[in-house]
């Protein structure tokens, strides 16, 4: 299995809703990432997990809450989002936080906040 | 301030010819560079990478060149195929691939 899967593919939520995005990989990778990509812009890093521990938080608002229950799974819990949070949310994984690791991306979840 | 720039938003090339995509960076601490291809409604797909200890890396039709003194890298695709039509992002890292900074992307169109 050489892919990163993300569910759901699309999500529409109101500003008072609580929802979660899910990411899964079975490549034995020990580093996992969340990115946000707005239209016609490059992906921007949000969080990095290394060996199931949060190692980098790029000053992301607390309405985004990541969770890594095990080495194969990464969640992003969403609460009280704003319309400007609408974007494509990408998950990625890499072997570890060692040297010369390429990141493999999932297809993304397209989020719309009404 | 953009640390990684792709100054050409789009590039059109005839099938069979060479495609050259360019990327400039400003952070001299970057030590690992990657190219990704992205189709609409899909995540980026890794293509090829190069570390700062090399100046060239080749994989099939794809070659990446790194000029550290000019802080410039380029991706050559030879021969170009219509299936190569996509948005190409260059990315750079100063910790060997962990925190990636992406350029703005170049849309490549390969005409049959």
mmCIF file of C-alpha atoms in Angstrom:
data_model
loop_
_atom_site.group_PDB
_atom_site.id
_atom_site.type_symbol
_atom_site.label_atom_id
_atom_site.label_comp_id
_atom_site.label_asym_id
_atom_site.label_seq_id
_atom_site.Cartn_x
_atom_site.Cartn_y
_atom_site.Cartn_z
ATOM 1 C CA UNK A 1 0.000 0.000 0.000
ATOM 2 C CA UNK A 2 1.704 3.170 -1.172
ATOM 3 C CA UNK A 3 -0.947 5.796 -0.723
ATOM 4 C CA UNK A 4 -2.295 8.293 1.740
ATOM 5 C CA UNK A 5 -6.081 8.293 2.022
ATOM 6 C CA UNK A 6 -8.243 11.140 3.281
ATOM 7 C CA UNK A 7 -11.909 11.229 4.238
ATOM 8 C CA UNK A 8 -14.261 12.809 3.548
ATOM 9 C CA UNK A 9 -13.497 14.054 0.056
ATOM 10 C CA UNK A 10 -15.822 17.038 0.495
ATOM 11 C CA UNK A 11 -17.224 18.642 3.634
ATOM 12 C CA UNK A 12 -19.651 21.497 4.067
ATOM 13 C CA UNK A 13 -20.111 22.816 7.587
ATOM 14 C CA UNK A 14 -21.650 25.742 9.415
ATOM 15 C CA UNK A 15 -19.667 27.998 11.719
ATOM 16 C CA UNK A 16 -21.117 26.356 14.832
ATOM 17 C CA UNK A 17 -20.497 22.759 13.732
ATOM 18 C CA UNK A 18 -17.859 20.345 14.967
ATOM 19 C CA UNK A 19 -16.409 18.018 12.362
ATOM 20 C CA UNK A 20 -13.262 15.952 11.842
ATOM 21 C CA UNK A 21 -11.010 15.189 8.899
ATOM 22 C CA UNK A 22 -9.282 11.828 8.751
ATOM 23 C CA UNK A 23 -6.012 10.764 7.161
ATOM 24 C CA UNK A 24 -4.579 7.270 6.983
ATOM 25 C CA UNK A 25 -1.383 5.688 5.638
ATOM 26 C CA UNK A 26 -0.060 2.146 5.851
ATOM 27 C CA UNK A 27 3.442 2.722 4.534
ATOM 28 C CA UNK A 28 5.024 2.582 7.977
ATOM 29 C CA UNK A 29 5.754 6.305 7.844
ATOM 30 C CA UNK A 30 6.412 7.913 11.219
ATOM 31 C CA UNK A 31 5.954 11.572 10.255
ATOM 32 C CA UNK A 32 2.582 13.000 9.240
ATOM 33 C CA UNK A 33 1.568 16.497 8.191
ATOM 34 C CA UNK A 34 -1.459 18.732 7.692
ATOM 35 C CA UNK A 35 -1.402 21.414 5.007
ATOM 36 C CA UNK A 36 -3.960 24.007 3.947
ATOM 37 C CA UNK A 37 -4.225 25.081 0.323
ATOM 38 C CA UNK A 38 -6.321 28.014 -0.849
ATOM 39 C CA UNK A 39 -7.296 28.383 -4.500
ATOM 40 C CA UNK A 40 -4.381 29.214 -6.825
ATOM 41 C CA UNK A 41 -1.964 29.220 -3.876
ATOM 42 C CA UNK A 42 0.687 26.710 -2.785
ATOM 43 C CA UNK A 43 0.112 24.373 0.170
ATOM 44 C CA UNK A 44 0.918 25.904 3.564
ATOM 45 C CA UNK A 45 2.116 23.752 6.445
ATOM 46 C CA UNK A 46 -0.132 23.644 9.526
ATOM 47 C CA UNK A 47 1.091 20.802 11.757
ATOM 48 C CA UNK A 48 3.790 18.116 11.863
ATOM 49 C CA UNK A 49 3.586 14.922 13.889
ATOM 50 C CA UNK A 50 6.689 12.841 14.436
ATOM 51 C CA UNK A 51 6.353 9.437 16.087
ATOM 52 C CA UNK A 52 2.791 10.333 17.108
ATOM 53 C CA UNK A 53 3.885 13.496 18.905
ATOM 54 C CA UNK A 54 3.122 17.021 17.739
ATOM 55 C CA UNK A 55 6.456 18.540 16.789
ATOM 56 C CA UNK A 56 5.480 21.627 14.799
ATOM 57 C CA UNK A 57 2.456 23.914 15.009
ATOM 58 C CA UNK A 58 2.746 26.760 12.523
ATOM 59 C CA UNK A 59 0.756 29.207 14.690
ATOM 60 C CA UNK A 60 -2.520 27.647 13.654
ATOM 61 C CA UNK A 61 -5.685 28.974 15.413
ATOM 62 C CA UNK A 62 -7.037 26.744 18.169
ATOM 63 C CA UNK A 63 -10.246 26.103 16.217
ATOM 64 C CA UNK A 64 -8.081 23.531 14.394
ATOM 65 C CA UNK A 65 -7.078 20.678 16.693
ATOM 66 C CA UNK A 66 -4.879 17.859 15.392
ATOM 67 C CA UNK A 67 -4.716 14.386 16.844
ATOM 68 C CA UNK A 68 -2.528 11.384 16.072
ATOM 69 C CA UNK A 69 -4.090 8.307 17.746
ATOM 70 C CA UNK A 70 -1.511 5.920 16.248
ATOM 71 C CA UNK A 71 1.265 5.822 13.692
ATOM 72 C CA UNK A 72 -1.120 5.222 10.770
ATOM 73 C CA UNK A 73 -3.839 7.727 11.556
ATOM 74 C CA UNK A 74 -4.019 11.510 11.714
ATOM 75 C CA UNK A 75 -7.143 13.517 12.492
ATOM 76 C CA UNK A 76 -7.923 17.209 12.273
ATOM 77 C CA UNK A 77 -10.796 18.299 14.525
ATOM 78 C CA UNK A 78 -12.627 21.417 13.422
ATOM 79 C CA UNK A 79 -14.761 23.662 15.637
ATOM 80 C CA UNK A 80 -16.210 27.145 15.220
ATOM 81 C CA UNK A 81 -14.547 27.674 11.843
ATOM 82 C CA UNK A 82 -14.849 30.851 9.801
ATOM 83 C CA UNK A 83 -15.763 31.138 6.102
ATOM 84 C CA UNK A 84 -12.152 32.103 5.334
ATOM 85 C CA UNK A 85 -11.107 28.630 6.549
ATOM 86 C CA UNK A 86 -12.666 27.179 3.402
ATOM 87 C CA UNK A 87 -9.830 25.471 1.542
ATOM 88 C CA UNK A 88 -8.363 22.142 0.442
ATOM 89 C CA UNK A 89 -6.851 20.369 3.446
ATOM 90 C CA UNK A 90 -4.024 18.049 2.525
ATOM 91 C CA UNK A 91 -2.457 15.322 4.604
ATOM 92 C CA UNK A 92 1.031 14.009 3.901
ATOM 93 C CA UNK A 93 3.390 11.437 5.374
ATOM 94 C CA UNK A 94 7.086 10.673 5.188
ATOM 95 C CA UNK A 95 9.328 7.904 6.501
ATOM 96 C CA UNK A 96 10.487 9.870 9.526
ATOM 97 C CA UNK A 97 12.002 13.213 10.457
ATOM 98 C CA UNK A 98 15.429 12.086 9.329
ATOM 99 C CA UNK A 99 17.263 13.271 6.266
ATOM 100 C CA UNK A 100 16.170 13.407 2.662
ATOM 101 C CA UNK A 101 12.590 12.296 3.048
ATOM 102 C CA UNK A 102 10.042 13.054 0.400
ATOM 103 C CA UNK A 103 6.483 13.624 1.560
ATOM 104 C CA UNK A 104 3.609 11.713 0.016
ATOM 105 C CA UNK A 105 0.295 13.536 -0.177
ATOM 106 C CA UNK A 106 -3.289 12.403 0.025
ATOM 107 C CA UNK A 107 -5.974 13.701 -2.368
ATOM 108 C CA UNK A 108 -7.232 16.238 0.146
ATOM 109 C CA UNK A 109 -10.544 17.188 1.724
ATOM 110 C CA UNK A 110 -12.270 20.175 0.180
ATOM 111 C CA UNK A 111 -13.843 22.094 3.071
ATOM 112 C CA UNK A 112 -16.514 24.742 2.688
ATOM 113 C CA UNK A 113 -17.535 26.762 5.744
ATOM 114 C CA UNK A 114 -20.868 28.540 5.434
ATOM 115 C CA UNK B 1 8.127 37.443 1.924
ATOM 116 C CA UNK B 2 8.124 34.509 -0.491
ATOM 117 C CA UNK B 3 11.185 32.354 0.100
ATOM 118 C CA UNK B 4 10.479 30.131 -2.919
ATOM 119 C CA UNK B 5 9.340 31.674 -6.174
ATOM 120 C CA UNK B 6 8.229 30.280 -9.486
ATOM 121 C CA UNK B 7 8.114 33.327 -11.690
ATOM 122 C CA UNK B 8 6.344 31.733 -14.638
ATOM 123 C CA UNK B 9 2.695 31.041 -13.799
ATOM 124 C CA UNK B 10 2.261 29.066 -17.004
ATOM 125 C CA UNK B 11 4.265 27.353 -19.733
ATOM 126 C CA UNK B 12 3.114 25.874 -23.040
ATOM 127 C CA UNK B 13 5.253 23.289 -24.858
ATOM 128 C CA UNK B 14 4.819 21.089 -27.910
ATOM 129 C CA UNK B 15 4.696 17.334 -27.383
ATOM 130 C CA UNK B 16 8.128 15.752 -27.757
ATOM 131 C CA UNK B 17 10.015 18.947 -26.931
ATOM 132 C CA UNK B 18 11.759 19.868 -23.695
ATOM 133 C CA UNK B 19 9.879 21.534 -20.827
ATOM 134 C CA UNK B 20 11.981 23.649 -18.471
ATOM 135 C CA UNK B 21 10.405 24.815 -15.233
ATOM 136 C CA UNK B 22 12.301 27.248 -13.045
ATOM 137 C CA UNK B 23 12.369 27.997 -9.357
ATOM 138 C CA UNK B 24 14.298 30.592 -7.323
ATOM 139 C CA UNK B 25 14.820 30.713 -3.586
ATOM 140 C CA UNK B 26 16.165 33.220 -1.116
ATOM 141 C CA UNK B 27 16.889 31.165 2.018
ATOM 142 C CA UNK B 28 20.500 29.936 1.922
ATOM 143 C CA UNK B 29 19.672 27.430 4.688
ATOM 144 C CA UNK B 30 17.519 25.329 2.349
ATOM 145 C CA UNK B 31 19.282 21.983 1.869
ATOM 146 C CA UNK B 32 16.706 19.821 0.120
ATOM 147 C CA UNK B 33 14.574 20.594 -2.900
ATOM 148 C CA UNK B 34 11.644 18.713 -4.370
ATOM 149 C CA UNK B 35 9.342 18.923 -7.364
ATOM 150 C CA UNK B 36 5.681 17.922 -7.162
ATOM 151 C CA UNK B 37 3.069 17.598 -9.873
ATOM 152 C CA UNK B 38 -0.566 18.363 -9.135
ATOM 153 C CA UNK B 39 -3.672 17.538 -11.135
ATOM 154 C CA UNK B 40 -6.969 19.283 -10.301
ATOM 155 C CA UNK B 41 -8.835 17.741 -7.340
ATOM 156 C CA UNK B 42 -5.809 15.595 -6.403
ATOM 157 C CA UNK B 43 -3.003 15.960 -3.900
ATOM 158 C CA UNK B 44 0.537 16.791 -5.082
ATOM 159 C CA UNK B 45 2.487 13.821 -6.445
ATOM 160 C CA UNK B 46 6.207 13.619 -5.691
ATOM 161 C CA UNK B 47 8.363 13.673 -8.832
ATOM 162 C CA UNK B 48 12.020 14.125 -8.031
ATOM 163 C CA UNK B 49 14.262 15.649 -5.387
ATOM 164 C CA UNK B 50 17.811 16.891 -4.958
ATOM 165 C CA UNK B 51 19.927 17.565 -1.899
ATOM 166 C CA UNK B 52 22.237 20.543 -1.656
ATOM 167 C CA UNK B 53 25.325 18.326 -1.943
ATOM 168 C CA UNK B 54 24.445 17.566 -5.573
ATOM 169 C CA UNK B 55 23.914 19.734 -8.634
ATOM 170 C CA UNK B 56 21.971 17.269 -10.761
ATOM 171 C CA UNK B 57 19.595 14.389 -10.270
ATOM 172 C CA UNK B 58 17.985 12.366 -13.018
ATOM 173 C CA UNK B 59 15.026 9.983 -13.043
ATOM 174 C CA UNK B 60 13.802 8.833 -16.422
ATOM 175 C CA UNK B 61 12.448 11.808 -18.360
ATOM 176 C CA UNK B 62 12.887 14.145 -15.371
ATOM 177 C CA UNK B 63 16.122 15.922 -14.446
ATOM 178 C CA UNK B 64 16.526 18.505 -11.712
ATOM 179 C CA UNK B 65 19.446 20.930 -11.732
ATOM 180 C CA UNK B 66 20.540 22.929 -8.706
ATOM 181 C CA UNK B 67 22.686 26.061 -8.880
ATOM 182 C CA UNK B 68 23.412 26.968 -5.264
ATOM 183 C CA UNK B 69 25.363 30.116 -6.021
ATOM 184 C CA UNK B 70 22.429 31.493 -8.009
ATOM 185 C CA UNK B 71 19.854 30.002 -5.601
ATOM 186 C CA UNK B 72 18.106 28.529 -8.597
ATOM 187 C CA UNK B 73 16.771 25.132 -9.549
ATOM 188 C CA UNK B 74 15.119 23.861 -12.663
ATOM 189 C CA UNK B 75 13.164 20.807 -13.746
ATOM 190 C CA UNK B 76 13.686 19.473 -17.256
ATOM 191 C CA UNK B 77 11.166 17.094 -18.798
ATOM 192 C CA UNK B 78 12.332 15.392 -21.976
ATOM 193 C CA UNK B 79 10.421 14.463 -24.058
ATOM 194 C CA UNK B 80 7.289 16.228 -22.893
ATOM 195 C CA UNK B 81 4.034 14.300 -23.145
ATOM 196 C CA UNK B 82 0.407 15.507 -23.023
ATOM 197 C CA UNK B 83 -0.029 13.598 -19.735
ATOM 198 C CA UNK B 84 2.572 15.888 -18.197
ATOM 199 C CA UNK B 85 0.073 18.751 -18.340
ATOM 200 C CA UNK B 86 -0.450 19.750 -14.708
ATOM 201 C CA UNK B 87 0.619 22.339 -12.135
ATOM 202 C CA UNK B 88 4.211 21.854 -10.980
ATOM 203 C CA UNK B 89 5.322 23.039 -7.554
ATOM 204 C CA UNK B 90 8.878 23.298 -6.380
ATOM 205 C CA UNK B 91 9.402 22.968 -2.646
ATOM 206 C CA UNK B 92 12.370 23.560 -0.387
ATOM 207 C CA UNK B 93 13.317 22.495 3.101
ATOM 208 C CA UNK B 94 16.022 23.535 5.549
ATOM 209 C CA UNK B 95 15.648 20.402 7.618
ATOM 210 C CA UNK B 96 16.025 17.732 4.945
ATOM 211 C CA UNK B 97 12.420 17.440 3.887
ATOM 212 C CA UNK B 98 10.431 17.936 7.034
ATOM 213 C CA UNK B 99 9.118 21.489 6.774
ATOM 214 C CA UNK B 100 8.411 22.238 3.137
ATOM 215 C CA UNK B 101 8.049 25.720 1.705
ATOM 216 C CA UNK B 102 6.304 25.653 -1.651
ATOM 217 C CA UNK B 103 6.609 27.956 -4.626
ATOM 218 C CA UNK B 104 3.485 29.355 -6.246
ATOM 219 C CA UNK B 105 3.352 26.727 -8.994
ATOM 220 C CA UNK B 106 3.693 26.718 -12.788
ATOM 221 C CA UNK B 107 0.921 25.390 -14.977
ATOM 222 C CA UNK B 108 2.450 23.292 -17.787
ATOM 223 C CA UNK B 109 0.430 22.604 -20.912
ATOM 224 C CA UNK B 110 1.846 20.095 -23.373
ATOM 225 C CA UNK B 111 0.149 20.335 -26.738
ATOM 226 C CA UNK B 112 -0.193 17.236 -28.956
#
